[in-house]
């Protein structure tokens, strides 16, 4: 049978595979973390706006305090989600182009809808931020932003899983080339989507606790407690969902994390342990809990990559790609990246030092 | 041939790319020129201690953030999405040749987005000097991202020495890179003025309007003043055939190229005699007209730029239907069906000639043609005899210079001719689409 896996690009991969893989794995968390806040934050902001309508004075003050930080946070986290999403997707296309483009074409209309949904969700958040009067309307705006991003996430999970199953493509394409397929028959789809969704609530909770910082006023203490509870609750639920996800994976892939590969097993369970540890200390030491959670997310990004490698191993291997390194352009990137980071740091320092707005 | 072909009924991929790209270009060039506009206007307001002008810049910066950070950024990602769906093979080439250029562009984009947010949220918070510096950082990062993307875009029409050397630097520093950069920078400045005309038309207090309007009109005129020269320079560098297509070779393209010039001249004339000469009389209607003219000019110009690249998607390297030139001889030898990965029938003499014909069409023609919609084949071949269609297919690139040759075996070409001729005899929305919808029968799958 003639294989239905597209051939890799004849131009060749312009850098050592290891470097590109490392960039892919290391940059993804920078997208995931703001994505979690942008997604979970919409629902938390909607909840707080809704509750603020008829709450007593003291409580209302708490909700308002929470909402005050969220107006900017939703906008900045959405901007960061998009911006930091570009680099991983770029390296994904260099490494896994034959898989990614094919699954995208099969679900073309849905994949294209991501752009429209994202734009609508993003503008909902802007409307939420600039609409100051009616609390119910604000709740609806934040909720619709959160729901739209939720659908975007669902479509992402579809494509990221469909690209790992070349054996399904041919039948789908023969049935219809209109680009209306989804990967809903996949047993891992539900658990995987829930896994990202639950993480969003956990990270948003952590973010709320961090926002409260060392505040000792009533609203600050309340926010810290609320955030810690959301983080711990979601993370505990996440352990169950994670297990469900693990057991939904096909046997040889699952076994990698259950002993058949020492490194993969160690990374996964260390990441889980760090997250659990974070739930224990989040109330007293939110900053340390955040550091542990970030470490967990980097670990999980590696685990995610290993799942991908293992699932496609029978038909596609990164080692088979032709490598034609472009060292000059690579050096230019390194220089620009350092200069860019320096510029970002300079602007942030200036902004933070200037203190809160005088207005 | 390598990737499955997305086949949405009626809609051509070119149309989808066009819609997303034109809107993105109209906003992204504003994002580049607008940064310069903000920071220069802010500086002028400080220098002249003009509080009214300063309050205008602040309001304009909100409009700027809403338009560029959301629509500009997301629609930019949208182009990437769309070309990946419509032209996965060409997109893959651009990603592989230029991955480090894209990565560099990503850093500039990152700085650009962050600077825009710091600029917008920093009006009250930062001192004047720091705020201006961040404005300059924004303007520089935005222009630098244009610098990078411009080289990748011009590569598609003029890959230059890359065709021989396969070197990144030859690909990036290609023959039209510089003239296009100057042109796009000028367009960015003109568009910054154009958008400023819009906000100036509604700014309060009303006494401020004529001043800002005239100032914004100056930006439009300054940007447009560069265009004839940079445009001529650009046209002198494009491949001769591309020039011929836009100057008579293909009537539709020629008309659009002419429209591009006419619309640009109109913008200059309306801006000069309206907002520039009589700023106090400039109404919302006038500036909205200029904005619509600007969008139309952007649209037709981008369309021409895309159209003159035919029959290639990457000039001299890949045809519009994703077939690389180096593959042509081999596909002619083995036949298309033997190498196309996503067809269900591989024998051109299969009794189900309708499906064979449709699958050849989908593999080789669908990237530009639909059956009943955009660039629809049914109308094009209406009344044509099978022999005549077959003759056309044999001489496609000679009869229609903007089309690639048919690549495949003689038997495959004859089935395609039969399918096309039959298409022309049918009622619209019949056979062709029903074949597209019907799954191949199990028998056919086994026959493979």
mmCIF file of C-alpha atoms in Angstrom, chain A residues 121-323:
data_model
loop_
_atom_site.group_PDB
_atom_site.id
_atom_site.type_symbol
_atom_site.label_atom_id
_atom_site.label_comp_id
_atom_site.label_asym_id
_atom_site.label_seq_id
_atom_site.Cartn_x
_atom_site.Cartn_y
_atom_site.Cartn_z
ATOM 1 C CA UNK A 121 -12.983 36.328 22.507
ATOM 2 C CA UNK A 122 -10.184 38.884 22.637
ATOM 3 C CA UNK A 123 -12.558 41.757 21.813
ATOM 4 C CA UNK A 124 -14.988 40.436 24.466
ATOM 5 C CA UNK A 125 -12.222 40.853 27.020
ATOM 6 C CA UNK A 126 -11.523 44.388 25.799
ATOM 7 C CA UNK A 127 -15.229 45.178 26.072
ATOM 8 C CA UNK A 128 -15.185 43.711 29.592
ATOM 9 C CA UNK A 129 -12.193 45.860 30.508
ATOM 10 C CA UNK A 130 -13.622 49.114 29.206
ATOM 11 C CA UNK A 131 -17.210 48.572 30.265
ATOM 12 C CA UNK A 132 -17.300 49.815 33.826
ATOM 13 C CA UNK A 133 -20.953 50.285 34.728
ATOM 14 C CA UNK A 134 -23.282 47.320 34.519
ATOM 15 C CA UNK A 135 -22.007 44.285 36.472
ATOM 16 C CA UNK A 136 -24.323 41.776 34.765
ATOM 17 C CA UNK A 137 -23.205 42.897 31.335
ATOM 18 C CA UNK A 138 -19.603 42.659 32.427
ATOM 19 C CA UNK A 139 -20.240 39.112 33.629
ATOM 20 C CA UNK A 140 -21.683 38.198 30.244
ATOM 21 C CA UNK A 141 -18.734 39.756 28.402
ATOM 22 C CA UNK A 142 -16.137 37.928 30.505
ATOM 23 C CA UNK A 143 -18.072 34.693 30.243
ATOM 24 C CA UNK A 144 -18.416 34.913 26.479
ATOM 25 C CA UNK A 145 -14.680 35.640 26.206
ATOM 26 C CA UNK A 146 -13.923 32.599 28.356
ATOM 27 C CA UNK A 147 -16.327 30.367 26.407
ATOM 28 C CA UNK A 148 -14.917 31.452 23.053
ATOM 29 C CA UNK A 149 -11.375 30.679 24.209
ATOM 30 C CA UNK A 150 -12.663 27.361 25.556
ATOM 31 C CA UNK A 151 -13.851 26.417 22.069
ATOM 32 C CA UNK A 152 -10.493 27.508 20.648
ATOM 33 C CA UNK A 153 -8.816 25.180 23.135
ATOM 34 C CA UNK A 154 -11.119 22.321 22.159
ATOM 35 C CA UNK A 155 -10.255 22.795 18.487
ATOM 36 C CA UNK A 156 -6.547 22.917 19.336
ATOM 37 C CA UNK A 157 -6.851 19.621 21.223
ATOM 38 C CA UNK A 158 -8.561 18.153 18.172
ATOM 39 C CA UNK A 159 -5.792 19.138 15.789
ATOM 40 C CA UNK A 160 -2.949 18.270 18.153
ATOM 41 C CA UNK A 161 -4.390 14.752 18.578
ATOM 42 C CA UNK A 162 -5.528 14.234 14.983
ATOM 43 C CA UNK A 163 -2.014 14.994 13.741
ATOM 44 C CA UNK A 164 -0.766 12.029 15.771
ATOM 45 C CA UNK A 165 -2.979 9.493 13.994
ATOM 46 C CA UNK A 166 -2.061 9.218 10.306
ATOM 47 C CA UNK A 167 -3.919 5.908 10.128
ATOM 48 C CA UNK A 168 -7.251 7.787 10.421
ATOM 49 C CA UNK A 169 -6.619 10.367 7.751
ATOM 50 C CA UNK A 170 -7.245 8.459 4.562
ATOM 51 C CA UNK A 171 -10.699 7.280 5.532
ATOM 52 C CA UNK A 172 -11.649 10.778 6.652
ATOM 53 C CA UNK A 173 -10.402 12.367 3.444
ATOM 54 C CA UNK A 174 -12.151 9.826 1.221
ATOM 55 C CA UNK A 175 -15.397 10.446 3.111
ATOM 56 C CA UNK A 176 -15.144 14.205 2.534
ATOM 57 C CA UNK A 177 -12.528 16.733 1.476
ATOM 58 C CA UNK A 178 -14.604 19.675 2.714
ATOM 59 C CA UNK A 179 -12.503 20.114 5.859
ATOM 60 C CA UNK A 180 -15.257 19.393 8.375
ATOM 61 C CA UNK A 181 -13.701 16.524 10.312
ATOM 62 C CA UNK A 182 -12.955 16.531 14.016
ATOM 63 C CA UNK A 183 -11.086 13.971 16.069
ATOM 64 C CA UNK A 184 -13.950 13.293 18.465
ATOM 65 C CA UNK A 185 -13.666 9.512 18.135
ATOM 66 C CA UNK A 186 -10.276 9.665 19.861
ATOM 67 C CA UNK A 187 -10.376 8.182 23.376
ATOM 68 C CA UNK A 188 -7.703 10.616 24.582
ATOM 69 C CA UNK A 189 -9.492 13.725 23.304
ATOM 70 C CA UNK A 190 -11.793 14.215 26.292
ATOM 71 C CA UNK A 191 -9.222 13.571 29.032
ATOM 72 C CA UNK A 192 -6.615 15.644 27.223
ATOM 73 C CA UNK A 193 -8.934 18.616 26.800
ATOM 74 C CA UNK A 194 -10.076 18.365 30.434
ATOM 75 C CA UNK A 195 -6.430 18.182 31.468
ATOM 76 C CA UNK A 196 -5.716 21.573 29.878
ATOM 77 C CA UNK A 197 -8.979 23.070 31.108
ATOM 78 C CA UNK A 198 -8.381 22.012 34.714
ATOM 79 C CA UNK A 199 -4.835 23.335 34.531
ATOM 80 C CA UNK A 200 -6.298 26.662 33.464
ATOM 81 C CA UNK A 201 -8.342 26.924 36.652
ATOM 82 C CA UNK A 202 -5.398 25.827 38.781
ATOM 83 C CA UNK A 203 -3.018 28.375 37.271
ATOM 84 C CA UNK A 204 -5.670 31.099 37.433
ATOM 85 C CA UNK A 205 -6.117 30.332 41.131
ATOM 86 C CA UNK A 206 -2.403 30.584 41.667
ATOM 87 C CA UNK A 207 -2.400 33.852 39.760
ATOM 88 C CA UNK A 208 -5.115 35.272 42.031
ATOM 89 C CA UNK A 209 -3.098 34.275 45.110
ATOM 90 C CA UNK A 210 -0.014 35.944 43.618
ATOM 91 C CA UNK A 211 -1.976 39.115 42.836
ATOM 92 C CA UNK A 212 -2.909 39.389 46.505
ATOM 93 C CA UNK A 213 0.790 39.230 47.338
ATOM 94 C CA UNK A 214 1.425 40.227 50.931
ATOM 95 C CA UNK A 215 -1.681 42.369 51.249
ATOM 96 C CA UNK A 216 -3.122 42.306 54.765
ATOM 97 C CA UNK A 217 -6.388 44.119 54.090
ATOM 98 C CA UNK A 218 -9.598 42.104 54.078
ATOM 99 C CA UNK A 219 -9.865 41.856 50.278
ATOM 100 C CA UNK A 220 -6.208 40.844 49.957
ATOM 101 C CA UNK A 221 -6.509 38.052 52.517
ATOM 102 C CA UNK A 222 -9.727 36.887 50.863
ATOM 103 C CA UNK A 223 -8.125 36.820 47.406
ATOM 104 C CA UNK A 224 -5.143 34.859 48.666
ATOM 105 C CA UNK A 225 -7.430 32.292 50.264
ATOM 106 C CA UNK A 226 -9.719 32.109 47.244
ATOM 107 C CA UNK A 227 -6.789 31.667 44.849
ATOM 108 C CA UNK A 228 -5.148 29.018 47.021
ATOM 109 C CA UNK A 229 -8.413 27.063 47.258
ATOM 110 C CA UNK A 230 -9.008 27.213 43.523
ATOM 111 C CA UNK A 231 -5.430 26.137 42.822
ATOM 112 C CA UNK A 232 -5.450 23.250 45.289
ATOM 113 C CA UNK A 233 -8.932 22.041 44.321
ATOM 114 C CA UNK A 234 -8.228 22.117 40.601
ATOM 115 C CA UNK A 235 -4.833 20.481 41.026
ATOM 116 C CA UNK A 236 -6.291 17.650 43.097
ATOM 117 C CA UNK A 237 -8.959 17.086 40.462
ATOM 118 C CA UNK A 238 -6.168 17.251 37.921
ATOM 119 C CA UNK A 239 -4.429 14.230 39.436
ATOM 120 C CA UNK A 240 -7.541 12.153 38.717
ATOM 121 C CA UNK A 241 -7.973 13.592 35.226
ATOM 122 C CA UNK A 242 -4.278 13.090 34.538
ATOM 123 C CA UNK A 243 -4.569 9.417 35.493
ATOM 124 C CA UNK A 244 -7.601 9.112 33.244
ATOM 125 C CA UNK A 245 -5.579 10.710 30.435
ATOM 126 C CA UNK A 246 -2.641 8.400 31.091
ATOM 127 C CA UNK A 247 -4.855 5.314 30.958
ATOM 128 C CA UNK A 248 -6.590 6.518 27.802
ATOM 129 C CA UNK A 249 -3.248 6.370 25.982
ATOM 130 C CA UNK A 250 -2.503 3.189 24.111
ATOM 131 C CA UNK A 251 -0.484 0.602 25.958
ATOM 132 C CA UNK A 252 3.158 1.025 24.813
ATOM 133 C CA UNK A 253 2.914 4.814 25.127
ATOM 134 C CA UNK A 254 1.387 4.662 28.600
ATOM 135 C CA UNK A 255 4.015 2.172 29.739
ATOM 136 C CA UNK A 256 6.788 4.659 29.000
ATOM 137 C CA UNK A 257 5.596 6.573 32.062
ATOM 138 C CA UNK A 258 5.013 3.505 34.155
ATOM 139 C CA UNK A 259 8.541 2.189 34.188
ATOM 140 C CA UNK A 260 9.430 1.100 30.675
ATOM 141 C CA UNK A 261 11.419 4.322 30.234
ATOM 142 C CA UNK A 262 13.143 5.422 33.415
ATOM 143 C CA UNK A 263 13.641 8.997 32.315
ATOM 144 C CA UNK A 264 10.060 9.519 31.156
ATOM 145 C CA UNK A 265 8.700 7.911 34.309
ATOM 146 C CA UNK A 266 10.881 10.062 36.560
ATOM 147 C CA UNK A 267 9.974 13.287 34.764
ATOM 148 C CA UNK A 268 6.217 12.657 34.841
ATOM 149 C CA UNK A 269 5.977 11.616 38.475
ATOM 150 C CA UNK A 270 8.391 14.294 39.683
ATOM 151 C CA UNK A 271 6.216 16.867 37.941
ATOM 152 C CA UNK A 272 3.127 15.412 39.632
ATOM 153 C CA UNK A 273 4.879 15.430 43.026
ATOM 154 C CA UNK A 274 5.933 19.064 42.605
ATOM 155 C CA UNK A 275 2.360 20.063 41.831
ATOM 156 C CA UNK A 276 1.092 18.240 44.914
ATOM 157 C CA UNK A 277 3.745 19.895 47.032
ATOM 158 C CA UNK A 278 2.664 23.258 45.631
ATOM 159 C CA UNK A 279 -0.930 22.672 46.774
ATOM 160 C CA UNK A 280 0.330 22.137 50.327
ATOM 161 C CA UNK A 281 2.237 25.389 50.596
ATOM 162 C CA UNK A 282 0.257 27.674 48.310
ATOM 163 C CA UNK A 283 -1.599 29.421 51.135
ATOM 164 C CA UNK A 284 1.518 30.451 53.030
ATOM 165 C CA UNK A 285 4.084 30.683 50.262
ATOM 166 C CA UNK A 286 2.325 31.412 46.944
ATOM 167 C CA UNK A 287 5.564 32.473 45.259
ATOM 168 C CA UNK A 288 7.274 29.168 46.030
ATOM 169 C CA UNK A 289 4.143 27.313 44.933
ATOM 170 C CA UNK A 290 4.266 29.258 41.659
ATOM 171 C CA UNK A 291 7.906 28.290 41.088
ATOM 172 C CA UNK A 292 7.050 24.625 41.695
ATOM 173 C CA UNK A 293 4.088 24.849 39.333
ATOM 174 C CA UNK A 294 6.197 26.402 36.590
ATOM 175 C CA UNK A 295 8.651 23.506 37.013
ATOM 176 C CA UNK A 296 5.704 21.093 36.732
ATOM 177 C CA UNK A 297 4.531 22.739 33.521
ATOM 178 C CA UNK A 298 7.997 22.472 31.954
ATOM 179 C CA UNK A 299 8.089 18.811 32.957
ATOM 180 C CA UNK A 300 4.664 18.247 31.440
ATOM 181 C CA UNK A 301 5.739 19.963 28.218
ATOM 182 C CA UNK A 302 8.491 17.341 27.979
ATOM 183 C CA UNK A 303 6.030 14.531 28.765
ATOM 184 C CA UNK A 304 3.688 15.855 26.086
ATOM 185 C CA UNK A 305 6.513 15.775 23.563
ATOM 186 C CA UNK A 306 7.387 12.184 24.478
ATOM 187 C CA UNK A 307 3.756 11.126 24.038
ATOM 188 C CA UNK A 308 3.797 12.669 20.574
ATOM 189 C CA UNK A 309 7.072 10.990 19.623
ATOM 190 C CA UNK A 310 5.902 7.613 20.867
ATOM 191 C CA UNK A 311 2.505 7.782 19.145
ATOM 192 C CA UNK A 312 3.912 8.578 15.722
ATOM 193 C CA UNK A 313 7.046 6.432 16.076
ATOM 194 C CA UNK A 314 5.718 3.619 13.836
ATOM 195 C CA UNK A 315 5.382 5.948 10.830
ATOM 196 C CA UNK A 316 7.381 9.100 11.486
ATOM 197 C CA UNK A 317 10.662 9.813 13.167
ATOM 198 C CA UNK A 318 12.426 13.133 13.568
ATOM 199 C CA UNK A 319 15.760 11.385 13.018
ATOM 200 C CA UNK A 320 14.769 10.591 9.435
ATOM 201 C CA UNK A 321 14.579 14.291 8.481
ATOM 202 C CA UNK A 322 17.238 15.794 6.247
ATOM 203 C CA UNK A 323 19.169 18.478 8.132
#
